[in-house]
Short mmCIF file of C-alpha atoms in Angstrom, two decimals:
data_model
loop_
_atom_site.label_atom_id
_atom_site.label_comp_id
_atom_site.label_asym_id
_atom_site.label_seq_id
_atom_site.Cartn_x
_atom_site.Cartn_y
_atom_site.Cartn_z
CA MET A 14 30.84 123.70 -58.08
CA ASN A 15 29.13 120.49 -59.15
CA ASN A 16 25.87 121.66 -57.59
CA LEU A 17 25.74 124.79 -59.75
CA PHE A 18 23.44 124.75 -62.76
CA LYS A 19 23.65 126.63 -66.03
CA LEU A 20 21.14 129.44 -66.43
CA GLU A 21 19.41 127.58 -69.30
CA ASN A 22 18.40 124.84 -66.86
CA PHE A 23 16.16 127.32 -65.06
CA THR A 24 14.56 128.82 -68.17
CA ARG A 25 11.09 127.35 -67.95
CA ARG A 26 9.35 126.75 -71.26
CA LYS A 27 5.64 126.66 -72.04
CA LEU A 28 3.90 123.80 -73.86
CA PRO A 29 1.54 124.65 -76.75
CA THR A 30 -2.19 124.58 -75.94
CA LYS A 31 -2.62 121.63 -78.33
CA PHE A 32 -0.87 119.38 -75.79
CA TYR A 33 -3.48 120.13 -73.13
CA SER A 34 -6.55 120.23 -75.37
CA GLY A 35 -6.03 116.74 -76.77
CA LEU A 36 -5.02 115.14 -73.48
CA SER A 37 -7.71 116.87 -71.42
CA ALA A 38 -10.50 115.86 -73.82
CA LEU A 39 -9.36 112.22 -73.76
CA LEU A 40 -8.97 112.01 -69.97
CA GLN A 41 -12.37 113.58 -69.41
CA ASP A 42 -14.03 111.12 -71.82
CA LEU A 43 -12.32 108.28 -69.93
CA GLY A 44 -13.75 109.55 -66.64
CA VAL A 45 -10.34 110.25 -65.09
CA ASP A 46 -10.29 112.48 -61.98
CA GLY A 47 -8.64 115.73 -63.12
CA ASN A 48 -7.56 116.70 -59.62
CA ASP A 49 -5.72 113.39 -59.20
CA VAL A 50 -4.00 113.96 -62.55
CA VAL A 51 -2.76 117.38 -61.45
CA GLU A 52 -1.63 116.25 -57.99
CA ASP A 53 0.12 113.12 -59.31
CA PHE A 54 1.83 115.13 -62.05
CA ILE A 55 3.18 117.68 -59.56
CA SER A 56 4.38 114.93 -57.22
CA ASN A 57 6.17 113.04 -59.99
CA TYR A 58 7.64 116.25 -61.46
CA VAL A 59 9.06 117.38 -58.13
CA ASN A 60 10.42 113.96 -57.16
CA HIS A 61 12.08 113.50 -60.55
CA ALA A 62 13.78 116.90 -60.20
CA TYR A 63 14.95 116.03 -56.69
CA LYS A 64 16.42 112.70 -57.82
CA LYS A 65 18.52 114.60 -60.36
CA SER A 66 19.75 117.41 -58.11
CA GLN A 67 19.33 116.10 -54.54
CA THR A 68 18.84 119.69 -53.34
CA LYS A 69 15.56 121.46 -52.61
CA SER A 70 16.85 124.82 -53.84
CA SER A 71 17.54 123.33 -57.27
CA VAL A 72 14.04 121.86 -57.34
CA TYR A 73 12.49 125.28 -56.63
CA LEU A 74 14.42 126.81 -59.51
CA SER A 75 14.04 124.04 -62.07
CA THR A 76 10.34 123.16 -61.60
CA GLY A 77 8.65 126.50 -60.98
CA PHE A 78 6.68 125.19 -57.99
CA SER A 79 6.53 127.04 -54.68
CA ARG A 80 8.55 126.05 -51.64
CA HIS A 81 5.35 124.86 -49.95
CA VAL A 82 4.45 122.55 -52.84
CA VAL A 83 7.97 121.16 -53.17
CA LYS A 84 8.23 120.53 -49.43
CA LYS A 85 4.87 118.78 -49.36
CA CYS A 86 5.71 116.51 -52.30
CA LEU A 87 9.13 115.56 -50.96
CA GLU A 88 7.73 114.80 -47.51
CA GLU A 89 5.06 112.54 -48.97
CA SER A 90 7.54 111.04 -51.44
CA LYS A 91 4.99 108.68 -52.92
CA VAL A 92 5.77 108.63 -56.60
CA LYS A 93 3.53 106.10 -58.31
CA PRO A 94 5.27 103.36 -60.33
CA THR A 95 5.53 104.02 -64.06
CA SER A 96 5.17 100.40 -65.09
CA SER A 97 1.68 98.90 -65.15
CA LYS A 98 1.00 95.59 -63.43
CA LEU A 99 -2.06 95.16 -65.62
CA SER A 100 0.05 95.52 -68.77
CA LEU A 101 2.67 93.08 -67.45
CA HIS A 102 -0.04 90.54 -66.55
CA TYR A 103 -1.50 90.86 -70.05
CA ASP A 104 1.90 90.38 -71.72
CA LEU A 105 2.85 87.40 -69.55
CA LEU A 106 -0.54 85.77 -70.08
CA VAL A 107 -0.33 86.06 -73.87
CA ARG A 108 3.21 84.68 -73.69
CA GLU A 109 1.94 81.61 -71.84
CA LEU A 110 -0.94 81.16 -74.30
CA VAL A 111 1.53 81.19 -77.19
CA LYS A 112 3.41 78.33 -75.51
CA LEU A 113 0.21 76.37 -74.85
CA SER A 114 -1.07 76.78 -78.40
CA LYS A 115 2.05 74.98 -79.65
CA LYS A 116 1.56 72.09 -77.22
CA HIS A 117 -2.12 71.36 -77.85
CA GLU A 118 -3.42 69.58 -80.93
CA ASN A 119 -4.77 72.01 -83.55
CA GLY A 120 -3.77 74.83 -81.19
CA LEU A 121 -6.97 74.45 -79.14
CA ILE A 122 -6.38 75.49 -75.52
CA PRO A 123 -8.87 74.25 -72.90
CA ILE A 124 -10.46 77.14 -71.03
CA TYR A 125 -10.67 75.26 -67.73
CA GLY A 126 -8.28 72.90 -65.97
CA LYS A 127 -5.49 72.87 -63.39
CA PHE A 128 -2.76 72.40 -66.00
CA GLY A 129 -2.29 73.44 -69.62
CA SER A 130 -5.43 75.60 -69.73
CA TYR A 131 -6.32 79.24 -70.06
CA THR A 132 -7.31 79.48 -66.39
CA SER A 133 -4.05 77.88 -65.25
CA ALA A 134 -2.06 80.33 -67.39
CA TYR A 135 -4.15 83.20 -66.02
CA ASN A 136 -3.59 82.15 -62.39
CA GLN A 137 0.11 81.63 -63.02
CA THR A 138 0.64 85.15 -64.37
CA LYS A 139 -1.73 87.33 -62.32
CA PRO A 140 -0.19 89.69 -59.75
CA PRO A 141 -0.95 89.18 -56.01
CA ASP A 142 -3.16 92.28 -55.83
CA ASN A 143 -5.00 91.49 -59.06
CA ILE A 144 -8.56 92.81 -59.40
CA ILE A 145 -9.21 91.62 -62.97
CA THR A 146 -11.19 88.39 -63.15
CA SER A 147 -10.28 85.48 -65.40
CA LYS A 148 -13.57 85.92 -67.26
CA SER A 149 -13.01 89.64 -67.87
CA MET A 150 -9.51 89.06 -69.19
CA LEU A 151 -10.74 86.32 -71.52
CA GLU A 152 -13.45 88.64 -72.85
CA ALA A 153 -10.81 91.30 -73.48
CA LEU A 154 -8.66 88.82 -75.43
CA ILE A 155 -11.67 87.75 -77.50
CA ASN A 156 -12.83 91.33 -78.15
CA SER A 157 -9.36 92.34 -79.31
CA GLY A 158 -9.28 89.46 -81.79
CA ILE A 159 -6.30 87.70 -80.22
CA VAL A 160 -8.28 84.52 -79.42
CA SER A 161 -11.61 83.04 -80.42
CA LYS A 162 -13.80 80.75 -78.35
CA LYS A 163 -14.60 77.28 -79.69
CA LYS A 164 -16.94 75.45 -77.30
CA LYS A 165 -14.81 74.75 -74.19
CA ASN A 166 -11.57 75.81 -75.85
CA ILE A 167 -9.93 78.93 -77.18
CA TYR A 168 -7.83 79.30 -80.30
CA LEU A 169 -4.95 81.78 -80.40
CA HIS A 170 -4.91 83.73 -83.66
CA SER A 171 -2.02 86.06 -82.88
CA SER A 172 -0.54 87.99 -80.01
CA LEU A 173 -1.25 91.13 -82.09
CA PRO A 174 -4.74 92.59 -81.53
CA THR A 175 -6.84 92.73 -84.70
CA LYS A 176 -9.70 94.73 -83.18
CA SER A 177 -9.82 97.59 -80.72
CA ASN A 178 -10.83 97.02 -77.12
CA ASN A 179 -12.81 100.08 -76.07
CA THR A 180 -13.37 99.47 -72.36
CA LYS A 181 -12.31 102.52 -70.35
CA LEU A 182 -10.03 100.50 -68.05
CA TYR A 183 -8.20 99.08 -71.07
CA LEU A 184 -7.87 102.48 -72.75
CA ILE A 185 -6.56 104.14 -69.57
CA ASN A 186 -3.87 101.46 -69.47
CA ILE A 187 -3.11 102.06 -73.16
CA ILE A 188 -2.62 105.81 -72.77
CA SER A 189 -0.50 105.31 -69.64
CA ASN A 190 1.86 102.97 -71.47
CA LEU A 191 1.90 105.12 -74.61
CA MET A 192 2.76 108.34 -72.77
CA PHE A 193 5.46 106.60 -70.71
CA ARG A 194 7.07 104.96 -73.75
CA LEU A 195 6.84 108.05 -75.95
CA SER A 196 8.27 110.32 -73.24
CA LYS A 197 11.13 107.92 -72.50
CA THR A 198 11.91 107.59 -76.23
CA ILE A 199 12.08 111.37 -76.71
CA GLN A 200 14.14 111.74 -73.52
CA TYR A 201 16.53 109.02 -74.73
CA ASN A 202 16.92 110.73 -78.11
CA LEU A 203 17.41 114.10 -76.43
CA ASN A 204 20.38 112.72 -74.51
CA ALA A 205 21.82 110.65 -77.38
CA LYS A 206 25.19 111.94 -78.57
CA THR A 207 24.88 110.64 -82.13
CA THR A 208 22.10 109.66 -84.53
CA ASP A 209 23.28 106.04 -84.42
CA GLU A 210 22.66 105.96 -80.66
CA SER A 211 19.11 107.34 -80.92
CA LEU A 212 15.90 105.33 -81.06
CA PHE A 213 13.56 105.54 -84.06
CA GLN A 214 11.15 108.46 -83.81
CA MET A 215 9.44 109.80 -86.93
CA THR A 216 6.11 111.14 -88.20
CA TYR A 217 4.92 111.52 -91.79
CA LEU A 218 1.68 113.35 -92.60
CA SER A 219 -0.19 115.41 -95.17
CA ASN A 220 -2.51 118.40 -94.78
CA SER A 221 -3.96 118.13 -98.29
CA ILE A 222 -6.08 114.96 -98.29
CA LYS A 223 -9.72 115.53 -99.28
CA PRO A 224 -12.33 114.32 -96.73
CA SER A 225 -13.79 111.94 -99.32
CA LYS A 226 -10.45 110.12 -99.55
CA ARG A 227 -9.60 109.91 -95.84
CA LYS A 228 -11.40 106.61 -95.20
CA GLU A 229 -9.67 104.97 -98.16
CA LEU A 230 -6.27 106.23 -97.00
CA THR A 231 -6.91 105.17 -93.39
CA ASP A 232 -7.83 101.64 -94.52
CA GLY A 233 -4.67 101.44 -96.60
CA LEU A 234 -2.46 102.65 -93.76
CA ARG A 235 -4.11 100.19 -91.35
CA GLU A 236 -3.44 97.24 -93.65
CA LEU A 237 0.15 98.32 -94.29
CA ALA A 238 0.78 98.82 -90.57
CA ARG A 239 -0.65 95.37 -89.85
CA GLN A 240 1.74 93.75 -92.32
CA HIS A 241 4.75 95.52 -90.87
CA PHE A 242 3.75 94.69 -87.32
CA GLU A 243 3.74 91.00 -88.15
CA GLU A 244 7.35 91.46 -89.25
CA TYR A 245 8.17 93.40 -86.08
CA GLN A 246 6.56 90.67 -84.00
CA ALA A 247 8.58 87.93 -85.71
CA LEU A 248 11.82 89.86 -85.14
CA ILE A 249 11.12 90.58 -81.47
CA ASP A 250 10.00 86.99 -80.84
CA SER A 251 13.22 85.67 -82.38
CA TYR A 252 15.20 87.47 -79.65
CA GLU A 253 13.03 86.31 -76.72
CA ASP A 254 14.49 83.99 -74.12
CA THR A 255 11.67 81.46 -73.86
CA GLU A 256 13.29 79.75 -70.87
CA LEU A 257 12.87 82.74 -68.57
CA SER A 258 10.34 82.27 -65.77
CA ASN A 259 7.61 84.84 -65.17
CA GLN A 260 9.38 85.91 -62.00
CA ALA A 261 12.64 86.41 -63.90
CA ILE A 262 10.82 88.60 -66.42
CA GLU A 263 9.34 90.70 -63.62
CA ASN A 264 12.80 91.07 -62.07
CA LEU A 265 14.24 92.31 -65.36
CA ASN A 266 11.71 95.17 -65.21
CA ASN A 267 12.45 96.11 -68.79
CA GLU A 268 10.68 96.36 -72.13
CA ILE A 269 11.75 96.87 -75.73
CA GLY A 270 9.50 97.15 -78.74
CA ILE A 271 7.83 99.43 -81.25
CA SER A 272 4.54 101.36 -81.26
CA SER A 273 2.70 103.20 -84.01
CA PHE A 274 -0.69 104.80 -84.54
CA ILE A 275 -2.71 106.31 -87.35
CA PHE A 276 -4.06 109.82 -86.79
CA ASN A 277 -6.79 111.72 -88.60
CA ASN A 278 -7.45 114.92 -86.68
CA ILE A 279 -8.88 118.39 -86.93
CA ASN A 280 -6.01 120.67 -85.92
CA GLU A 281 -6.49 122.77 -82.81
CA GLU A 282 -4.60 125.90 -81.87
#
């Protein structure tokens, strides 16, 4: 009887068009292969359903895909990892730079050198199959406002970006992390038994702001968000175990934090 499902588990629901219109426009602008998106989505969807039920018949009923598609996905069984090595490398690198900035006089970190430099921190944290060069990563850190270059040194301003980094590779990584974290948060709250057990998830908006006032409001929200994020950063940092090695952090395979974004959109049906 444990393998039987309630009828509501097989009632497939339809997402509003707004979900697809926003995501499709963004992915196309980023130059993402639409066919890969569809194939990877189906593969992940089927494999997730199979992990929950462990029976093919349940997968047919709960996903809506044909027997042929389900069989193909399960035979391939190549679900791509949800965590991003690029994101982990970035986080570990910034973590090392924070340590170095405290060790060097005036917080100036040498760019080059075998020990105590940016390049040594970069080489220490990069994954084995890394394709991002040390120079490219440094440019990304500078463009985002995290560090500034001073002759042969860099100065760490904050581990919070102050400017946007608009390279397509960076933005693809951003949307991947955002969708994963948002989906997991909603899923966690869906399964929470009480409000106290749920994670924070809230949106506040207005539909009655005149166009002439939107820039002023956006600037105000950005400044307010920046102030609060400095408080969030201080709180999260106070809980960090600074003695953990990079390998130990990778083995934990976990993340906890907070994300927010400002939106100013034309509504689409």
